[in-house]
Amino acid sequence: MSSMLQPQIILLKEGTDTSQGKSQLISNINACMAIVDAVRTTLGPRGMDKLIHDDKGTTTISNDGATIMKLLDIVHPAAKILVDIAKSQDSEVQGGNMRDSFLVKGVAFKKTFSYAGFEQQPKKFLNAKILLLNVELELKSEKENAEVRLSDPTKYQSIVDAEWNIIYDKLDKCVKSGAKIVLSRLAIGDLATQYFADRDIFCAGRVTEEDLQRVAAATGGSVQTSVNNIVPEVLGTCELFEERQVGNERFNIFSGCPSGLTTTIVLRGGADQFIDEAERSLHDAIMIVRRAMKNSTIVAGGGAIDMEISRYLRQHARTIAGKSQLFINSYAKALEVIPRQLCENAGFDATDVLNKLRQKHALPSGEGAPYGVDINTGGIADSFANFVWEPAVVKILFIADKCNQCCHRSCLSHFECG
């Protein structure tokens, strides 16, 4: 009986930090506020970029909150939860200094390595057939120490001719297929390049698997592992193919493809960091549109929905007695952080704009519900009328995640770390 009353002994490794109580709650809040301060100035169309340099020497320029939080070296447990929730939300909804960038209604990829004779090939076709291959079209040297033993020296030439006949047979079958554009994932050597050039055929070898599959999906063709029995059904087509010079680079562009759902955005810029950030921004924008297409319910952006929920909570708080009213009012005030930060990032008087928004949203008719921050004028405007929208699912996840963060933050009043 006495052994059952003995207290449990927990052994912690040396250097373990243990904290609990009110001081730990304050520590949790401070850690999360530090994260918030690092990303809050990126909010909105006039948010600022952050330059992050890690210990590996990698430099990243971004104003995407989720990207910034991923790159921060977080050690505080409560702050780590904040980062994990941000990653979860980013994977669910996929968010939120270029030159010569352009949009292609089809497929485009950077020109691959080419051999002598390439410049003699045509660089533009109308309604051309496209042959996609996973076949090597070049003469290969024999492996090291390879031997060919002959009893009759006169047969040596016939062996050499046989190798040439094999490659010429492959090339001839490609030409007879009727294709004017030949792409292969494997190498197309100098012999094949010149052979195609003499017959007004464009070719490109060492095309990446991803680009080859994109061309196949867009043009209706299929990748062949052999040049034997090439039937018209396996060939792709497009209204226009051209190789275009853009700056110091050349791009192979297939437009007017049968699959009108394929589009390529070519990004160019002065530095890789700018291109990476533009890619992240475009990805977020595309995923938001995709999410809106799947979930057609939208709400007014620009802080409008946040102000409307804040107004509703303040009214609801008046019907509740006790300290719970203070909690609800604090939550309502916290929702005003988003329109406030939008104003501050744009250089506007946040106090003046928020007062206008509160007055508008308080109208009994409800006509002020869609009003949010107008970034263009520094005042307020109907976000619905200005096409500043957000998918409702994004806002629902946002509010749910923030509630979860508050719960985790208050629950982590005691933790141990080593």
CSV table of C-alpha atoms in Angstrom, one decimal:
chain,number,residue,atom,x,y,z
A,1,MET,CA,0.0,0.0,0.0
A,2,SER,CA,2.8,2.4,0.9
A,3,SER,CA,4.5,1.8,-2.5
A,4,MET,CA,1.3,2.9,-4.3
A,5,LEU,CA,1.5,6.3,-2.5
A,6,GLN,CA,5.0,7.0,-3.6
A,7,PRO,CA,5.2,10.0,-6.0
A,8,GLN,CA,6.1,9.4,-9.6
A,9,ILE,CA,9.8,10.2,-10.4
A,10,ILE,CA,10.5,11.7,-13.9
A,11,LEU,CA,14.1,11.9,-15.0
A,12,LEU,CA,14.9,14.8,-17.4
A,13,LYS,CA,18.1,15.1,-19.3
A,14,GLU,CA,20.6,17.7,-18.3
A,15,GLY,CA,19.9,21.2,-19.6
A,16,THR,CA,16.1,20.7,-19.8
A,17,ASP,CA,14.2,23.9,-19.3
A,18,THR,CA,10.9,23.7,-17.4
A,19,SER,CA,8.5,26.5,-17.1
A,20,GLN,CA,4.9,26.8,-15.9
A,21,GLY,CA,2.2,29.1,-14.7
A,22,LYS,CA,1.5,32.7,-15.6
A,23,SER,CA,5.0,33.4,-16.6
A,24,GLN,CA,4.9,30.7,-19.2
A,25,LEU,CA,1.6,32.0,-20.6
A,26,ILE,CA,3.2,35.4,-21.0
A,27,SER,CA,6.2,33.8,-22.7
A,28,ASN,CA,3.9,32.0,-25.1
A,29,ILE,CA,2.1,35.2,-26.0
A,30,ASN,CA,5.4,37.2,-26.5
A,31,ALA,CA,6.8,34.4,-28.7
A,32,CYS,CA,3.8,34.4,-31.0
A,33,MET,CA,3.7,38.2,-31.1
A,34,ALA,CA,7.3,38.2,-32.3
A,35,ILE,CA,6.3,36.0,-35.2
A,36,VAL,CA,3.3,38.2,-35.9
A,37,ASP,CA,5.6,41.3,-36.0
A,38,ALA,CA,7.9,39.6,-38.5
A,39,VAL,CA,5.1,39.0,-41.0
A,40,ARG,CA,2.4,41.7,-40.4
A,41,THR,CA,4.0,44.3,-42.7
A,42,THR,CA,3.7,41.9,-45.6
A,43,LEU,CA,-0.1,42.0,-45.5
A,44,GLY,CA,-2.0,43.5,-48.4
A,45,PRO,CA,-1.2,44.7,-52.0
A,46,ARG,CA,1.2,47.3,-50.6
A,47,GLY,CA,2.9,45.0,-48.1
A,48,MET,CA,6.7,45.0,-47.9
A,49,ASP,CA,9.1,42.3,-49.0
A,50,LYS,CA,11.4,40.5,-46.5
A,51,LEU,CA,15.0,39.5,-47.2
A,52,ILE,CA,15.9,36.4,-45.3
A,53,HIS,CA,19.5,35.0,-45.3
A,54,ASP,CA,20.0,31.6,-43.7
A,55,ASP,CA,23.2,29.9,-42.3
A,56,LYS,CA,23.6,28.0,-45.6
A,57,GLY,CA,24.1,31.3,-47.5
A,58,THR,CA,20.7,31.1,-49.3
A,59,THR,CA,18.9,34.4,-49.7
A,60,THR,CA,15.2,34.6,-50.2
A,61,ILE,CA,13.1,37.7,-50.9
A,62,SER,CA,9.4,37.3,-50.3
A,63,ASN,CA,6.2,38.9,-48.9
A,64,ASP,CA,4.4,35.6,-48.6
A,65,GLY,CA,3.7,35.1,-44.9
A,66,ALA,CA,3.7,31.3,-45.1
A,67,THR,CA,7.1,31.3,-46.9
A,68,ILE,CA,8.6,33.6,-44.4
A,69,MET,CA,7.4,31.6,-41.5
A,70,LYS,CA,8.8,28.4,-43.0
A,71,LEU,CA,12.3,30.0,-43.3
A,72,LEU,CA,12.4,31.4,-39.7
A,73,ASP,CA,14.4,29.3,-37.3
A,74,ILE,CA,11.8,28.8,-34.6
A,75,VAL,CA,12.7,27.1,-31.3
A,76,HIS,CA,9.9,28.3,-28.9
A,77,PRO,CA,7.2,25.5,-28.7
A,78,ALA,CA,4.2,27.9,-28.8
A,79,ALA,CA,5.7,29.8,-31.8
A,80,LYS,CA,6.3,26.5,-33.5
A,81,ILE,CA,2.7,25.6,-33.2
A,82,LEU,CA,1.9,29.0,-34.9
A,83,VAL,CA,4.2,28.1,-37.8
A,84,ASP,CA,2.7,24.6,-38.1
A,85,ILE,CA,-0.8,25.9,-38.3
A,86,ALA,CA,0.3,28.5,-40.9
A,87,LYS,CA,1.8,25.7,-43.0
A,88,SER,CA,-1.4,23.6,-42.7
A,89,GLN,CA,-3.5,26.6,-43.8
A,90,ASP,CA,-1.2,27.3,-46.7
A,91,SER,CA,-1.3,23.7,-47.9
A,92,GLU,CA,-5.1,23.7,-47.7
A,93,VAL,CA,-5.9,27.0,-49.4
A,94,GLN,CA,-2.6,27.8,-51.1
A,95,GLY,CA,-2.3,31.3,-49.9
A,96,GLY,CA,-1.8,34.7,-51.0
A,97,ASN,CA,10.1,43.1,-60.2
A,98,MET,CA,9.7,41.4,-63.5
A,99,ARG,CA,10.5,42.2,-67.2
A,100,ASP,CA,9.7,40.6,-70.5
A,101,SER,CA,7.5,38.1,-68.9
A,102,PHE,CA,4.6,36.7,-71.0
A,103,LEU,CA,1.6,34.4,-71.1
A,104,VAL,CA,1.3,31.6,-73.6
A,105,LYS,CA,-2.0,30.0,-74.4
A,106,GLY,CA,-0.4,26.6,-74.8
A,107,VAL,CA,3.0,25.2,-73.8
A,108,ALA,CA,6.4,26.8,-73.7
A,109,PHE,CA,9.8,25.7,-72.5
A,110,LYS,CA,13.3,26.9,-72.8
A,111,LYS,CA,15.3,25.8,-75.8
A,112,THR,CA,17.3,22.6,-75.2
A,113,PHE,CA,20.9,21.8,-76.1
A,114,SER,CA,21.3,21.6,-79.9
A,115,TYR,CA,24.0,20.4,-82.3
A,116,ALA,CA,25.4,21.8,-85.5
A,117,GLY,CA,22.8,22.1,-88.2
A,118,PHE,CA,20.2,23.3,-85.8
A,119,GLU,CA,20.2,26.9,-87.1
A,120,GLN,CA,19.3,25.6,-90.6
A,121,GLN,CA,16.0,24.2,-89.3
A,122,PRO,CA,12.7,26.1,-89.7
A,123,LYS,CA,11.7,27.9,-86.5
A,124,LYS,CA,8.0,28.4,-87.3
A,125,PHE,CA,5.2,26.1,-88.4
A,126,LEU,CA,1.4,26.4,-88.9
A,127,ASN,CA,-0.8,23.4,-88.1
A,128,ALA,CA,2.2,21.1,-87.9
A,129,LYS,CA,2.2,17.5,-86.8
A,130,ILE,CA,4.3,16.7,-83.7
A,131,LEU,CA,6.2,13.5,-83.0
A,132,LEU,CA,7.1,12.8,-79.3
A,133,LEU,CA,9.8,10.2,-78.6
A,134,ASN,CA,11.6,8.5,-75.8
A,135,VAL,CA,14.2,7.3,-78.3
A,136,GLU,CA,17.9,8.2,-78.8
A,137,LEU,CA,18.7,9.4,-82.3
A,138,GLU,CA,22.5,9.6,-82.5
A,139,LEU,CA,25.4,7.4,-83.3
A,140,LYS,CA,27.0,6.1,-80.1
A,141,SER,CA,30.6,5.2,-79.6
A,142,GLU,CA,31.4,1.7,-78.5
A,143,LYS,CA,32.0,0.9,-74.9
A,144,GLU,CA,35.6,1.0,-73.6
A,145,ASN,CA,37.6,-2.0,-74.6
A,146,ALA,CA,34.9,-3.3,-76.9
A,147,GLU,CA,36.2,-5.6,-79.6
A,148,VAL,CA,35.0,-6.8,-83.0
A,149,ARG,CA,36.9,-9.8,-84.4
A,150,LEU,CA,36.7,-10.5,-88.1
A,151,SER,CA,37.9,-13.4,-90.1
A,152,ASP,CA,37.6,-11.4,-93.3
A,153,PRO,CA,38.8,-7.8,-93.2
A,154,THR,CA,36.6,-6.9,-96.1
A,155,LYS,CA,33.5,-7.3,-93.8
A,156,TYR,CA,34.6,-4.4,-91.6
A,157,GLN,CA,33.0,-1.8,-93.8
A,158,SER,CA,29.7,-3.7,-93.8
A,159,ILE,CA,29.7,-3.6,-90.0
A,160,VAL,CA,30.2,0.2,-90.0
A,161,ASP,CA,27.5,0.6,-92.7
A,162,ALA,CA,25.1,-1.4,-90.6
A,163,GLU,CA,25.4,1.1,-87.7
A,164,TRP,CA,24.8,3.9,-90.1
A,165,ASN,CA,21.8,2.1,-91.7
A,166,ILE,CA,20.2,1.6,-88.3
A,167,ILE,CA,20.3,5.4,-87.5
A,168,TYR,CA,19.2,6.3,-91.0
A,169,ASP,CA,16.3,3.9,-90.8
A,170,LYS,CA,15.1,5.5,-87.6
A,171,LEU,CA,15.4,9.0,-89.1
A,172,ASP,CA,13.6,8.0,-92.3
A,173,LYS,CA,10.7,6.5,-90.3
A,174,CYS,CA,10.4,9.8,-88.4
A,175,VAL,CA,10.2,11.7,-91.7
A,176,LYS,CA,7.7,9.4,-93.2
A,177,SER,CA,5.4,9.8,-90.2
A,178,GLY,CA,4.6,13.3,-91.6
A,179,ALA,CA,5.7,15.1,-88.5
A,180,LYS,CA,7.4,18.5,-88.9
A,181,ILE,CA,8.4,18.8,-85.3
A,182,VAL,CA,10.3,16.0,-83.5
A,183,LEU,CA,10.9,16.1,-79.8
A,184,SER,CA,12.7,13.5,-77.7
A,185,ARG,CA,13.5,13.0,-74.1
A,186,LEU,CA,16.8,11.5,-75.1
A,187,ALA,CA,19.6,12.9,-77.3
A,188,ILE,CA,19.2,13.9,-80.9
A,189,GLY,CA,22.7,14.0,-82.3
A,190,ASP,CA,24.4,16.1,-84.9
A,191,LEU,CA,23.7,13.6,-87.7
A,192,ALA,CA,20.0,13.6,-86.9
A,193,THR,CA,19.9,17.3,-86.5
A,194,GLN,CA,21.4,17.9,-89.9
A,195,TYR,CA,19.2,15.2,-91.5
A,196,PHE,CA,16.1,16.9,-90.2
A,197,ALA,CA,17.3,20.3,-91.2
A,198,ASP,CA,17.8,19.1,-94.8
A,199,ARG,CA,14.1,18.1,-94.8
A,200,ASP,CA,12.7,21.2,-93.2
A,201,ILE,CA,11.9,19.5,-89.9
A,202,PHE,CA,12.5,21.0,-86.5
A,203,CYS,CA,13.9,18.8,-83.7
A,204,ALA,CA,14.8,19.1,-80.1
A,205,GLY,CA,16.5,16.5,-77.9
A,206,ARG,CA,17.0,16.1,-74.2
A,207,VAL,CA,13.5,17.6,-73.5
A,208,THR,CA,12.6,17.1,-69.9
A,209,GLU,CA,10.1,14.5,-69.0
A,210,GLU,CA,7.8,17.1,-67.5
A,211,ASP,CA,7.9,19.3,-70.6
A,212,LEU,CA,7.4,16.4,-72.9
A,213,GLN,CA,4.3,15.2,-71.0
A,214,ARG,CA,2.9,18.8,-71.0
A,215,VAL,CA,3.3,19.0,-74.8
A,216,ALA,CA,1.6,15.5,-75.1
A,217,ALA,CA,-1.3,16.6,-73.0
A,218,ALA,CA,-1.8,19.9,-74.8
A,219,THR,CA,-1.3,18.7,-78.4
A,220,GLY,CA,-3.1,15.3,-78.2
A,221,GLY,CA,0.0,13.3,-79.0
A,222,SER,CA,1.5,10.4,-77.1
A,223,VAL,CA,5.2,9.6,-76.4
A,224,GLN,CA,6.6,6.7,-78.4
A,225,THR,CA,9.4,4.4,-77.3
A,226,SER,CA,10.0,3.2,-80.8
A,227,VAL,CA,9.9,4.7,-84.3
A,228,ASN,CA,8.3,1.5,-85.8
A,229,ASN,CA,4.7,1.6,-86.8
A,230,ILE,CA,4.1,5.3,-86.1
A,231,VAL,CA,0.4,5.9,-86.9
A,232,PRO,CA,-1.3,9.3,-87.3
A,233,GLU,CA,-3.2,8.9,-84.1
A,234,VAL,CA,-0.1,9.2,-81.9
A,235,LEU,CA,1.0,12.5,-83.5
A,236,GLY,CA,0.1,15.8,-81.8
A,237,THR,CA,-0.8,19.1,-83.4
A,238,CYS,CA,-1.0,22.8,-82.8
A,239,GLU,CA,-2.1,25.8,-84.7
A,240,LEU,CA,1.3,27.6,-84.3
A,241,PHE,CA,4.8,26.5,-83.3
A,242,GLU,CA,7.6,28.9,-83.1
A,243,GLU,CA,11.0,29.3,-81.5
A,244,ARG,CA,11.1,32.8,-80.1
A,245,GLN,CA,14.0,34.9,-78.9
A,246,VAL,CA,13.2,36.6,-75.5
A,247,GLY,CA,16.1,38.6,-74.2
A,248,ASN,CA,19.2,36.4,-74.2
A,249,GLU,CA,17.2,33.1,-74.3
A,250,ARG,CA,15.1,31.2,-76.8
A,251,PHE,CA,11.8,29.4,-76.1
A,252,ASN,CA,9.9,26.7,-77.9
A,253,ILE,CA,6.3,27.8,-78.0
A,254,PHE,CA,3.3,25.6,-78.9
A,255,SER,CA,0.0,27.7,-79.1
A,256,GLY,CA,-3.5,27.0,-80.4
A,257,CYS,CA,-3.4,23.5,-78.9
A,258,PRO,CA,-6.4,21.1,-79.1
A,259,SER,CA,-6.5,21.1,-75.3
A,260,GLY,CA,-7.5,24.7,-74.7
A,261,LEU,CA,-7.0,24.2,-71.0
A,262,THR,CA,-3.2,24.4,-71.1
A,263,THR,CA,-1.5,27.7,-70.4
A,264,THR,CA,2.1,28.6,-69.6
A,265,ILE,CA,3.4,31.7,-67.8
A,266,VAL,CA,7.0,32.5,-68.6
A,267,LEU,CA,8.6,34.5,-65.8
A,268,ARG,CA,11.8,36.5,-66.3
A,269,GLY,CA,13.6,38.9,-64.0
A,270,GLY,CA,16.8,40.5,-63.0
A,271,ALA,CA,17.6,38.0,-60.2
A,272,ASP,CA,16.5,34.5,-59.2
A,273,GLN,CA,15.1,35.8,-55.9
A,274,PHE,CA,12.6,38.1,-57.8
A,275,ILE,CA,11.6,35.2,-60.1
A,276,ASP,CA,11.1,32.9,-57.2
A,277,GLU,CA,8.9,35.4,-55.4
A,278,ALA,CA,6.9,36.1,-58.5
A,279,GLU,CA,6.3,32.4,-58.9
A,280,ARG,CA,5.1,32.1,-55.3
A,281,SER,CA,2.7,35.0,-55.8
A,282,LEU,CA,1.3,33.6,-59.0
A,283,HIS,CA,1.0,30.2,-57.4
A,284,ASP,CA,-1.0,31.7,-54.5
A,285,ALA,CA,-3.2,33.6,-56.9
A,286,ILE,CA,-3.9,30.6,-59.1
A,287,MET,CA,-4.7,28.4,-56.1
A,288,ILE,CA,-7.0,31.0,-54.6
A,289,VAL,CA,-8.9,31.2,-57.9
A,290,ARG,CA,-9.0,27.4,-58.0
A,291,ARG,CA,-10.4,27.3,-54.5
A,292,ALA,CA,-13.0,29.9,-55.4
A,293,MET,CA,-14.0,27.8,-58.4
A,294,LYS,CA,-14.5,24.7,-56.2
A,295,ASN,CA,-16.2,26.7,-53.4
A,296,SER,CA,-18.2,29.4,-55.1
A,297,THR,CA,-19.2,31.2,-51.9
A,298,ILE,CA,-17.2,34.4,-51.5
A,299,VAL,CA,-17.0,37.3,-49.0
A,300,ALA,CA,-15.9,40.9,-49.3
A,301,GLY,CA,-12.2,41.4,-48.9
A,302,GLY,CA,-10.2,44.4,-47.8
A,303,GLY,CA,-11.0,43.8,-44.2
A,304,ALA,CA,-14.8,44.1,-44.8
A,305,ILE,CA,-15.7,40.7,-43.5
A,306,ASP,CA,-13.4,41.1,-40.5
A,307,MET,CA,-15.1,44.4,-39.6
A,308,GLU,CA,-18.6,42.9,-40.0
A,309,ILE,CA,-17.8,39.9,-37.8
A,310,SER,CA,-16.3,42.3,-35.2
A,311,ARG,CA,-19.5,44.4,-35.3
A,312,TYR,CA,-21.6,41.3,-34.8
A,313,LEU,CA,-19.5,40.0,-31.9
A,314,ARG,CA,-19.6,43.4,-30.1
A,315,GLN,CA,-23.4,43.4,-30.3
A,316,HIS,CA,-23.6,39.8,-29.1
A,317,ALA,CA,-21.3,40.6,-26.2
A,318,ARG,CA,-23.9,43.1,-24.8
A,319,THR,CA,-26.3,40.2,-24.3
A,320,ILE,CA,-23.9,38.3,-22.1
A,321,ALA,CA,-23.2,39.0,-18.4
A,322,GLY,CA,-20.0,38.4,-16.6
A,323,LYS,CA,-16.4,38.2,-17.7
A,324,SER,CA,-17.3,36.3,-20.9
A,325,GLN,CA,-18.3,39.7,-22.3
A,326,LEU,CA,-14.7,40.9,-22.0
A,327,PHE,CA,-13.4,37.8,-23.9
A,328,ILE,CA,-15.8,38.3,-26.8
A,329,ASN,CA,-15.1,42.1,-27.0
A,330,SER,CA,-11.3,41.3,-27.1
A,331,TYR,CA,-11.9,38.8,-29.9
A,332,ALA,CA,-13.9,41.4,-31.8
A,333,LYS,CA,-11.1,44.0,-31.3
A,334,ALA,CA,-8.5,41.5,-32.5
A,335,LEU,CA,-10.4,41.1,-35.8
A,336,GLU,CA,-9.8,44.8,-36.6
A,337,VAL,CA,-6.1,44.1,-36.8
A,338,ILE,CA,-6.4,43.1,-40.5
A,339,PRO,CA,-8.0,46.3,-41.8
A,340,ARG,CA,-5.7,48.3,-39.5
A,341,GLN,CA,-2.6,46.6,-40.9
A,342,LEU,CA,-3.8,47.1,-44.4
A,343,CYS,CA,-4.0,50.8,-43.7
A,344,GLU,CA,-0.6,51.0,-42.1
A,345,ASN,CA,1.2,49.1,-44.8
A,346,ALA,CA,-0.3,51.4,-47.4
A,347,GLY,CA,0.7,54.5,-45.4
A,348,PHE,CA,-2.9,55.6,-44.5
A,349,ASP,CA,-4.3,56.9,-41.2
A,350,ALA,CA,-5.5,53.6,-39.7
A,351,THR,CA,-7.5,55.3,-36.9
A,352,ASP,CA,-9.4,57.5,-39.3
A,353,VAL,CA,-10.2,54.7,-41.8
A,354,LEU,CA,-11.3,52.3,-39.0
A,355,ASN,CA,-13.6,54.9,-37.5
A,356,LYS,CA,-15.2,55.3,-41.0
A,357,LEU,CA,-15.6,51.5,-41.3
A,358,ARG,CA,-17.1,51.2,-37.8
A,359,GLN,CA,-19.6,53.9,-38.7
A,360,LYS,CA,-20.5,52.3,-42.0
A,361,HIS,CA,-20.9,48.8,-40.6
A,362,ALA,CA,-23.0,50.1,-37.8
A,363,LEU,CA,-25.8,51.2,-40.2
A,364,PRO,CA,-29.0,49.4,-39.2
A,365,SER,CA,-29.9,48.8,-42.9
A,366,GLY,CA,-26.8,46.5,-43.2
A,367,GLU,CA,-25.7,48.3,-46.4
A,368,GLY,CA,-22.2,48.9,-44.9
A,369,ALA,CA,-21.5,45.1,-44.6
A,370,PRO,CA,-19.3,44.9,-47.8
A,371,TYR,CA,-17.3,48.0,-47.1
A,372,GLY,CA,-13.5,47.6,-46.5
A,373,VAL,CA,-10.3,49.5,-46.9
A,374,ASP,CA,-9.8,51.2,-50.3
A,375,ILE,CA,-6.1,50.9,-51.0
A,376,ASN,CA,-6.3,53.3,-54.0
A,377,THR,CA,-7.9,56.3,-52.3
A,378,GLY,CA,-7.0,55.8,-48.6
A,379,GLY,CA,-10.6,55.7,-47.7
A,380,ILE,CA,-13.3,53.0,-47.6
A,381,ALA,CA,-15.3,51.5,-50.5
A,382,ASP,CA,-17.6,48.6,-51.3
A,383,SER,CA,-15.2,45.7,-51.7
A,384,PHE,CA,-17.8,43.6,-53.6
A,385,ALA,CA,-18.3,46.4,-56.2
A,386,ASN,CA,-14.5,46.8,-56.5
A,387,PHE,CA,-14.1,43.0,-57.0
A,388,VAL,CA,-12.0,42.6,-53.9
A,389,TRP,CA,-13.2,39.1,-52.9
A,390,GLU,CA,-12.1,36.2,-50.8
A,391,PRO,CA,-13.3,32.6,-50.9
A,392,ALA,CA,-15.4,32.0,-47.8
A,393,VAL,CA,-13.6,28.8,-47.1
A,394,VAL,CA,-10.3,30.7,-46.7
A,395,LYS,CA,-11.9,33.0,-44.1
A,396,ILE,CA,-13.5,30.1,-42.3
A,397,LEU,CA,-10.2,28.2,-42.0
A,398,PHE,CA,-8.5,31.4,-40.9
A,399,ILE,CA,-10.9,32.0,-38.1
A,400,ALA,CA,-10.8,28.3,-37.0
A,401,ASP,CA,-7.0,28.2,-37.0
A,402,LYS,CA,-6.7,31.4,-35.0
A,403,CYS,CA,-9.1,30.0,-32.4
A,404,ASN,CA,-7.1,26.8,-32.2
A,405,GLN,CA,-3.9,28.9,-31.8
A,406,CYS,CA,-5.5,30.7,-28.8
A,407,CYS,CA,-6.5,27.4,-27.3
A,408,HIS,CA,-3.0,25.9,-27.7
A,409,ARG,CA,-1.4,29.1,-26.4
A,410,SER,CA,-3.4,29.0,-23.2
A,411,CYS,CA,-3.0,25.2,-22.8
A,412,LEU,CA,0.8,25.5,-23.0
A,413,SER,CA,1.1,26.9,-19.5
A,414,HIS,CA,3.6,24.2,-18.7
A,415,PHE,CA,6.3,22.7,-21.0
A,416,GLU,CA,9.6,21.1,-20.9
A,417,CYS,CA,12.3,21.3,-23.5
A,418,GLY,CA,15.9,20.2,-23.7
